[in-house]
PDB file of C-alpha atoms and ligand atoms in Angstrom:
ATOM      1  CA  MET A   1      48.721 -42.987  26.674  1.00  0.00           C
ATOM      2  CA  SER A   2      49.242 -44.614  23.312  1.00  0.00           C
ATOM      3  CA  ARG A   3      47.545 -47.601  21.835  1.00  0.00           C
ATOM      4  CA  ILE A   4      50.119 -50.284  20.882  1.00  0.00           C
ATOM      5  CA  LEU A   5      49.440 -53.512  18.991  1.00  0.00           C
ATOM      6  CA  ILE A   6      51.815 -56.432  19.563  1.00  0.00           C
ATOM      7  CA  ILE A   7      51.653 -58.906  16.672  1.00  0.00           C
ATOM      8  CA  GLU A   8      53.621 -61.814  18.086  1.00  0.00           C
ATOM      9  CA  ASP A   9      52.906 -65.571  18.519  1.00  0.00           C
ATOM     10  CA  GLU A  10      55.100 -66.367  21.501  1.00  0.00           C
ATOM     11  CA  PRO A  11      53.048 -66.280  24.658  1.00  0.00           C
ATOM     12  CA  ASP A  12      56.249 -65.327  26.879  1.00  0.00           C
ATOM     13  CA  ILE A  13      57.237 -62.315  24.693  1.00  0.00           C
ATOM     14  CA  GLN A  14      53.644 -61.248  24.518  1.00  0.00           C
ATOM     15  CA  THR A  15      53.539 -61.220  28.367  1.00  0.00           C
ATOM     16  CA  VAL A  16      56.891 -59.418  28.808  1.00  0.00           C
ATOM     17  CA  LEU A  17      56.044 -56.705  26.231  1.00  0.00           C
ATOM     18  CA  ARG A  18      52.308 -56.333  27.580  1.00  0.00           C
ATOM     19  CA  PHE A  19      53.757 -55.774  31.108  1.00  0.00           C
ATOM     20  CA  ASN A  20      56.225 -53.185  30.108  1.00  0.00           C
ATOM     21  CA  LEU A  21      54.109 -51.223  27.890  1.00  0.00           C
ATOM     22  CA  GLU A  22      51.262 -51.222  30.373  1.00  0.00           C
ATOM     23  CA  LYS A  23      53.619 -50.212  33.147  1.00  0.00           C
ATOM     24  CA  ASP A  24      54.552 -47.178  30.857  1.00  0.00           C
ATOM     25  CA  GLY A  25      50.865 -46.121  30.784  1.00  0.00           C
ATOM     26  CA  HIS A  26      50.216 -47.569  27.356  1.00  0.00           C
ATOM     27  CA  HIS A  27      46.968 -49.357  26.145  1.00  0.00           C
ATOM     28  CA  VAL A  28      47.964 -52.751  24.635  1.00  0.00           C
ATOM     29  CA  LEU A  29      46.364 -54.948  22.183  1.00  0.00           C
ATOM     30  CA  VAL A  30      47.737 -58.415  21.242  1.00  0.00           C
ATOM     31  CA  ALA A  31      47.364 -60.421  17.808  1.00  0.00           C
ATOM     32  CA  ALA A  32      49.061 -63.956  17.788  1.00  0.00           C
ATOM     33  CA  ASN A  33      49.153 -64.065  13.978  1.00  0.00           C
ATOM     34  CA  GLY A  34      49.230 -61.683  10.966  1.00  0.00           C
ATOM     35  CA  ASN A  35      45.595 -61.781   9.845  1.00  0.00           C
ATOM     36  CA  ASP A  36      44.143 -61.025  13.359  1.00  0.00           C
ATOM     37  CA  GLY A  37      46.891 -58.225  13.597  1.00  0.00           C
ATOM     38  CA  LEU A  38      45.666 -56.651  10.205  1.00  0.00           C
ATOM     39  CA  HIS A  39      42.048 -57.151  11.299  1.00  0.00           C
ATOM     40  CA  GLU A  40      42.811 -55.250  14.629  1.00  0.00           C
ATOM     41  CA  LEU A  41      44.667 -52.443  12.602  1.00  0.00           C
ATOM     42  CA  ARG A  42      41.508 -51.881  10.559  1.00  0.00           C
ATOM     43  CA  ARG A  43      39.105 -51.870  13.257  1.00  0.00           C
ATOM     44  CA  SER A  44      40.849 -49.893  15.969  1.00  0.00           C
ATOM     45  CA  THR A  45      43.043 -46.816  16.058  1.00  0.00           C
ATOM     46  CA  ILE A  46      46.619 -47.908  16.707  1.00  0.00           C
ATOM     47  CA  ASP A  47      49.617 -45.467  17.356  1.00  0.00           C
ATOM     48  CA  LEU A  48      52.395 -47.987  16.868  1.00  0.00           C
ATOM     49  CA  VAL A  49      52.763 -51.731  15.891  1.00  0.00           C
ATOM     50  CA  LEU A  50      55.354 -54.231  17.287  1.00  0.00           C
ATOM     51  CA  LEU A  51      55.826 -56.703  14.587  1.00  0.00           C
ATOM     52  CA  ASP A  52      57.145 -60.230  14.976  1.00  0.00           C
ATOM     53  CA  LEU A  53      58.835 -61.558  11.500  1.00  0.00           C
ATOM     54  CA  MET A  54      57.961 -65.256  12.140  1.00  0.00           C
ATOM     55  CA  LEU A  55      54.244 -65.739  12.478  1.00  0.00           C
ATOM     56  CA  PRO A  56      52.103 -68.720  12.003  1.00  0.00           C
ATOM     57  CA  ASP A  57      50.330 -67.542   9.003  1.00  0.00           C
ATOM     58  CA  ARG A  58      51.523 -64.782   6.965  1.00  0.00           C
ATOM     59  CA  ASP A  59      55.138 -63.617   7.738  1.00  0.00           C
ATOM     60  CA  GLY A  60      55.795 -60.321   9.292  1.00  0.00           C
ATOM     61  CA  LEU A  61      57.238 -58.912   5.962  1.00  0.00           C
ATOM     62  CA  GLU A  62      54.024 -59.463   4.208  1.00  0.00           C
ATOM     63  CA  VAL A  63      52.024 -57.821   7.168  1.00  0.00           C
ATOM     64  CA  CYS A  64      54.354 -54.768   6.859  1.00  0.00           C
ATOM     65  CA  ARG A  65      53.867 -54.592   3.104  1.00  0.00           C
ATOM     66  CA  VAL A  66      50.082 -54.724   3.546  1.00  0.00           C
ATOM     67  CA  ILE A  67      50.194 -51.989   6.261  1.00  0.00           C
ATOM     68  CA  ARG A  68      52.424 -49.644   4.026  1.00  0.00           C
ATOM     69  CA  ALA A  69      50.094 -50.157   0.993  1.00  0.00           C
ATOM     70  CA  ASP A  70      47.035 -49.247   2.799  1.00  0.00           C
ATOM     71  CA  PRO A  71      46.717 -45.427   2.682  1.00  0.00           C
ATOM     72  CA  SER A  72      44.580 -45.514   6.090  1.00  0.00           C
ATOM     73  CA  LEU A  73      47.452 -47.611   7.774  1.00  0.00           C
ATOM     74  CA  ALA A  74      50.585 -46.394   6.079  1.00  0.00           C
ATOM     75  CA  GLY A  75      51.409 -43.659   8.616  1.00  0.00           C
ATOM     76  CA  ILE A  76      51.461 -46.006  11.768  1.00  0.00           C
ATOM     77  CA  PRO A  77      55.088 -46.726  12.907  1.00  0.00           C
ATOM     78  CA  VAL A  78      56.064 -50.294  12.726  1.00  0.00           C
ATOM     79  CA  ILE A  79      58.874 -51.728  14.742  1.00  0.00           C
ATOM     80  CA  MET A  80      60.112 -55.111  13.827  1.00  0.00           C
ATOM     81  CA  LEU A  81      60.887 -57.900  16.151  1.00  0.00           C
ATOM     82  CA  THR A  82      63.578 -60.229  14.793  1.00  0.00           C
ATOM     83  CA  ALA A  83      65.344 -63.351  15.795  1.00  0.00           C
ATOM     84  CA  LYS A  84      68.976 -64.173  15.338  1.00  0.00           C
ATOM     85  CA  GLY A  85      69.760 -65.078  11.584  1.00  0.00           C
ATOM     86  CA  GLU A  86      66.995 -62.934  10.174  1.00  0.00           C
ATOM     87  CA  GLU A  87      69.428 -59.945   9.277  1.00  0.00           C
ATOM     88  CA  SER A  88      68.608 -60.188   5.529  1.00  0.00           C
ATOM     89  CA  ASP A  89      64.948 -59.867   6.489  1.00  0.00           C
ATOM     90  CA  VAL A  90      65.504 -56.812   8.410  1.00  0.00           C
ATOM     91  CA  VAL A  91      67.031 -55.295   5.419  1.00  0.00           C
ATOM     92  CA  ILE A  92      64.065 -56.090   3.304  1.00  0.00           C
ATOM     93  CA  GLY A  93      61.764 -55.035   6.213  1.00  0.00           C
ATOM     94  CA  LEU A  94      63.314 -51.526   6.323  1.00  0.00           C
ATOM     95  CA  GLY A  95      62.973 -51.393   2.655  1.00  0.00           C
ATOM     96  CA  LEU A  96      59.204 -52.090   2.869  1.00  0.00           C
ATOM     97  CA  GLY A  97      58.944 -49.214   5.477  1.00  0.00           C
ATOM     98  CA  ALA A  98      59.308 -50.468   8.710  1.00  0.00           C
ATOM     99  CA  ASP A  99      60.518 -47.702  10.982  1.00  0.00           C
ATOM    100  CA  ASP A 100      63.153 -49.723  13.242  1.00  0.00           C
ATOM    101  CA  TYR A 101      63.925 -53.288  14.406  1.00  0.00           C
ATOM    102  CA  VAL A 102      65.076 -54.898  17.599  1.00  0.00           C
ATOM    103  CA  ALA A 103      66.734 -58.365  17.489  1.00  0.00           C
ATOM    104  CA  LYS A 104      65.493 -61.075  20.091  1.00  0.00           C
ATOM    105  CA  PRO A 105      66.582 -61.730  22.674  1.00  0.00           C
ATOM    106  CA  PHE A 106      66.119 -57.834  23.289  1.00  0.00           C
ATOM    107  CA  ARG A 107      66.871 -55.889  26.123  1.00  0.00           C
ATOM    108  CA  ILE A 108      63.447 -54.492  27.276  1.00  0.00           C
ATOM    109  CA  LYS A 109      64.785 -50.874  28.222  1.00  0.00           C
ATOM    110  CA  GLU A 110      66.447 -50.641  24.761  1.00  0.00           C
ATOM    111  CA  LEU A 111      63.109 -51.526  23.158  1.00  0.00           C
ATOM    112  CA  MET A 112      60.908 -49.220  25.344  1.00  0.00           C
ATOM    113  CA  ALA A 113      63.419 -46.421  24.578  1.00  0.00           C
ATOM    114  CA  ARG A 114      63.037 -46.988  20.912  1.00  0.00           C
ATOM    115  CA  ILE A 115      59.171 -46.997  21.223  1.00  0.00           C
ATOM    116  CA  LYS A 116      59.271 -43.690  23.190  1.00  0.00           C
ATOM    117  CA  VAL A 117      61.257 -42.127  20.134  1.00  0.00           C
ATOM    118  CA  ARG A 118      59.097 -43.359  17.570  1.00  0.00           C
ATOM    119  CA  LEU A 119      55.862 -42.244  19.244  1.00  0.00           C
ATOM    120  CA  LEU A 120      57.044 -38.776  19.861  1.00  0.00           C
ATOM    121  CA  ARG A 121      58.252 -38.577  16.321  1.00  0.00           C
ATOM    122  CA  SER A 122      54.917 -39.864  15.164  1.00  0.00           C
ATOM    123  CA  ARG A 123      53.139 -37.279  17.375  1.00  0.00           C
ATOM    124  CA  GLU A 124      55.096 -34.438  15.751  1.00  0.00           C
ATOM    125  CA  GLU A 125      54.079 -35.758  12.490  1.00  0.00           C
ATOM    126  CA  THR A 126      50.377 -35.885  13.287  1.00  0.00           C
ATOM    127  CA  GLY A 127      50.705 -32.281  14.635  1.00  0.00           C
ATOM    128  CA  ASP A 128      52.016 -31.379  11.327  1.00  0.00           C
ATOM    129  CA  ALA A 129      49.505 -33.099   9.581  1.00  0.00           C
ATOM    130  CA  GLU A 130      46.709 -31.170  11.436  1.00  0.00           C
ATOM    131  CA  ARG A 131      48.520 -28.037  10.117  1.00  0.00           C
ATOM    132  CA  ARG A 132      48.609 -29.409   6.673  1.00  0.00           C
ATOM    133  CA  ARG A 133      45.058 -30.197   6.489  1.00  0.00           C
ATOM    134  CA  LEU A 134      43.051 -28.267   4.038  1.00  0.00           C
ATOM    135  CA  GLN A 135      39.477 -27.428   4.722  1.00  0.00           C
ATOM    136  CA  PHE A 136      36.843 -25.864   2.456  1.00  0.00           C
ATOM    137  CA  GLN A 137      33.452 -25.544   4.346  1.00  0.00           C
ATOM    138  CA  GLY A 138      32.447 -29.281   4.852  1.00  0.00           C
ATOM    139  CA  LEU A 139      35.329 -30.603   2.464  1.00  0.00           C
ATOM    140  CA  VAL A 140      38.311 -31.655   4.476  1.00  0.00           C
ATOM    141  CA  ILE A 141      41.550 -33.047   2.738  1.00  0.00           C
ATOM    142  CA  ASP A 142      44.235 -34.854   4.955  1.00  0.00           C
ATOM    143  CA  PRO A 143      47.355 -35.490   3.098  1.00  0.00           C
ATOM    144  CA  VAL A 144      48.936 -37.469   5.939  1.00  0.00           C
ATOM    145  CA  ARG A 145      46.247 -39.908   6.471  1.00  0.00           C
ATOM    146  CA  HIS A 146      45.554 -39.722   2.618  1.00  0.00           C
ATOM    147  CA  ARG A 147      41.612 -39.095   3.447  1.00  0.00           C
ATOM    148  CA  VAL A 148      38.947 -36.760   2.369  1.00  0.00           C
ATOM    149  CA  LEU A 149      36.022 -36.083   4.453  1.00  0.00           C
ATOM    150  CA  ILE A 150      32.822 -34.968   3.302  1.00  0.00           C
ATOM    151  CA  ASP A 151      30.766 -33.567   6.396  1.00  0.00           C
ATOM    152  CA  ASP A 152      32.757 -35.562   8.704  1.00  0.00           C
ATOM    153  CA  GLN A 153      32.384 -38.746   6.452  1.00  0.00           C
ATOM    154  CA  VAL A 154      35.156 -40.556   4.767  1.00  0.00           C
ATOM    155  CA  VAL A 155      34.709 -40.754   1.127  1.00  0.00           C
ATOM    156  CA  GLN A 156      36.578 -43.488  -0.913  1.00  0.00           C
ATOM    157  CA  LEU A 157      38.857 -41.937  -3.424  1.00  0.00           C
ATOM    158  CA  THR A 158      41.346 -43.666  -5.699  1.00  0.00           C
ATOM    159  CA  LEU A 159      44.999 -42.649  -5.282  1.00  0.00           C
ATOM    160  CA  THR A 160      44.839 -40.575  -8.508  1.00  0.00           C
ATOM    161  CA  GLU A 161      41.713 -38.779  -7.341  1.00  0.00           C
ATOM    162  CA  PHE A 162      43.351 -37.935  -3.912  1.00  0.00           C
ATOM    163  CA  LYS A 163      46.304 -36.709  -5.354  1.00  0.00           C
ATOM    164  CA  LEU A 164      44.293 -34.561  -7.779  1.00  0.00           C
ATOM    165  CA  VAL A 165      41.995 -33.023  -5.383  1.00  0.00           C
ATOM    166  CA  HIS A 166      44.896 -32.340  -2.901  1.00  0.00           C
ATOM    167  CA  TYR A 167      47.178 -30.620  -5.684  1.00  0.00           C
ATOM    168  CA  LEU A 168      44.469 -28.581  -6.992  1.00  0.00           C
ATOM    169  CA  ALA A 169      43.312 -27.475  -3.450  1.00  0.00           C
ATOM    170  CA  SER A 170      46.967 -26.659  -2.351  1.00  0.00           C
ATOM    171  CA  HIS A 171      47.247 -24.427  -5.419  1.00  0.00           C
ATOM    172  CA  ALA A 172      43.745 -22.814  -5.195  1.00  0.00           C
ATOM    173  CA  GLY A 173      42.895 -20.215  -7.754  1.00  0.00           C
ATOM    174  CA  ILE A 174      45.504 -21.479 -10.273  1.00  0.00           C
ATOM    175  CA  ALA A 175      44.184 -22.828 -13.495  1.00  0.00           C
ATOM    176  CA  TYR A 176      46.222 -26.138 -14.756  1.00  0.00           C
ATOM    177  CA  GLU A 177      46.017 -27.295 -18.194  1.00  0.00           C
ATOM    178  CA  ARG A 178      44.395 -30.676 -18.511  1.00  0.00           C
ATOM    179  CA  TYR A 179      47.392 -32.102 -20.386  1.00  0.00           C
ATOM    180  CA  GLY A 180      50.270 -32.448 -17.859  1.00  0.00           C
ATOM    181  CA  LEU A 181      47.991 -32.304 -14.804  1.00  0.00           C
ATOM    182  CA  LEU A 182      48.583 -36.179 -14.123  1.00  0.00           C
ATOM    183  CA  ASP A 183      52.340 -35.464 -14.603  1.00  0.00           C
ATOM    184  CA  ARG A 184      52.324 -32.881 -11.947  1.00  0.00           C
ATOM    185  CA  ILE A 185      50.793 -35.337  -9.390  1.00  0.00           C
ATOM    186  CA  GLY A 186      53.318 -38.036 -10.251  1.00  0.00           C
ATOM    187  CA  ASP A 187      50.846 -40.410 -11.497  1.00  0.00           C
ATOM    188  CA  GLY A 188      52.295 -43.420 -13.167  1.00  0.00           C
ATOM    189  CA  GLU A 189      49.832 -43.967 -15.869  1.00  0.00           C
ATOM    190  CA  SER A 190      51.606 -44.587 -19.097  1.00  0.00           C
ATOM    191  CA  ILE A 191      49.141 -43.479 -21.556  1.00  0.00           C
ATOM    192  CA  VAL A 192      47.644 -39.925 -20.477  1.00  0.00           C
ATOM    193  CA  THR A 193      45.282 -38.236 -22.704  1.00  0.00           C
ATOM    194  CA  ASP A 194      43.145 -35.056 -22.126  1.00  0.00           C
ATOM    195  CA  ARG A 195      40.209 -37.686 -22.043  1.00  0.00           C
ATOM    196  CA  THR A 196      41.934 -39.523 -19.008  1.00  0.00           C
ATOM    197  CA  ILE A 197      42.022 -36.337 -16.792  1.00  0.00           C
ATOM    198  CA  ASP A 198      38.460 -35.499 -17.575  1.00  0.00           C
ATOM    199  CA  VAL A 199      37.395 -38.948 -16.467  1.00  0.00           C
ATOM    200  CA  HIS A 200      39.166 -38.655 -13.200  1.00  0.00           C
ATOM    201  CA  ILE A 201      37.781 -35.109 -12.549  1.00  0.00           C
ATOM    202  CA  ARG A 202      34.143 -36.285 -13.362  1.00  0.00           C
ATOM    203  CA  ASN A 203      34.492 -39.183 -10.999  1.00  0.00           C
ATOM    204  CA  LEU A 204      36.129 -36.805  -8.224  1.00  0.00           C
ATOM    205  CA  ARG A 205      33.310 -34.243  -8.483  1.00  0.00           C
ATOM    206  CA  ARG A 206      30.573 -36.904  -8.288  1.00  0.00           C
ATOM    207  CA  LYS A 207      32.322 -38.267  -5.072  1.00  0.00           C
ATOM    208  CA  ILE A 208      32.977 -34.743  -3.400  1.00  0.00           C
ATOM    209  CA  GLU A 209      29.341 -33.644  -3.719  1.00  0.00           C
ATOM    210  CA  PRO A 210      27.977 -31.327  -2.697  1.00  0.00           C
ATOM    211  CA  TYR A 211      31.355 -29.544  -2.890  1.00  0.00           C
ATOM    212  CA  ASP A 212      32.034 -30.298  -6.478  1.00  0.00           C
ATOM    213  CA  HIS A 213      31.740 -26.781  -7.413  1.00  0.00           C
ATOM    214  CA  PHE A 214      34.961 -26.173  -5.950  1.00  0.00           C
ATOM    215  CA  ILE A 215      36.649 -27.892  -8.940  1.00  0.00           C
ATOM    216  CA  GLU A 216      36.034 -25.423 -11.602  1.00  0.00           C
ATOM    217  CA  THR A 217      36.339 -25.959 -15.458  1.00  0.00           C
ATOM    218  CA  VAL A 218      38.340 -23.142 -17.082  1.00  0.00           C
ATOM    219  CA  ARG A 219      37.378 -23.100 -20.746  1.00  0.00           C
ATOM    220  CA  GLY A 220      40.279 -23.748 -22.955  1.00  0.00           C
ATOM    221  CA  VAL A 221      42.624 -24.357 -20.400  1.00  0.00           C
ATOM    222  CA  GLY A 222      41.674 -27.111 -17.827  1.00  0.00           C
ATOM    223  CA  TYR A 223      40.874 -27.132 -14.259  1.00  0.00           C
ATOM    224  CA  ARG A 224      41.182 -24.873 -11.050  1.00  0.00           C
ATOM    225  CA  PHE A 225      40.147 -25.098  -7.508  1.00  0.00           C
ATOM    226  CA  SER A 226      37.957 -22.288  -6.701  1.00  0.00           C
ATOM    227  CA  GLU A 227      39.583 -19.380  -4.631  1.00  0.00           C
ATOM    228  CA  LEU A 228      36.379 -19.138  -2.876  1.00  0.00           C
ATOM    229  CA  GLY A 229      37.711 -22.079  -0.879  1.00  0.00           C
ATOM    230  CA  VAL A 230      40.708 -20.025   0.283  1.00  0.00           C
ATOM    231  CA  ARG A 231      38.633 -17.126   1.474  1.00  0.00           C
ATOM    232  CA  GLU A 232      36.243 -19.106   3.495  1.00  0.00           C
ATOM    233  CA  PRO A 233      38.398 -22.054   5.087  1.00  0.00           C
ATOM    234  CA  GLY A 234      36.391 -23.858   7.807  1.00  0.00           C
TER     235      GLY A 234
HETATM  236 CA1   CA B 301      57.328 -65.844  15.958  1.00  0.00          CA
END
């Protein structure tokens, strides 16, 4: 059973979708506008979103953009529901990271088949995510959900801090020069100095206490994630 969120303002379509999804054994949540949809996404765990393009408040494209820009939501599959004449919006939507689209009036069987495909693919990726999770004692780095947990509590990291800790931990035992480390993680900051990386590392260490000792300073070189973490996972 998957949890599916329908963001759609037309009651008839809500009803048809809910009926068919529940018949397939899914748990269905419905939001009639973009803001309610985003609110629902943030407070519950959702496996897939059906997103109408024309909504009463913010349009579907904007909702899609918000989903993809939020690291905790970005991995959720989105299927857009479009009306005739919105083909140009489809192109934009796919560019914004929507996974698929179905044009209204849609054939329900086709839509159900596409939902099934997306859920299967997403489940494979989640399995992959579990394998890609890095764990060092109570410090867990989850690269798919872009999350770091300290003793089961999510800690708020900036994107740069997340990329840094993930990169260093993925290459535990290797010392990296401070100059160039931000380039390695593909950070877009235009002016990078040794000082910049030191500030990121200092903030990162403070946030991952009491596991900050995993990030070691290598005198005259830069930083290294402790090999101890490799020997004692979990
Ligand atoms: Ca609509």
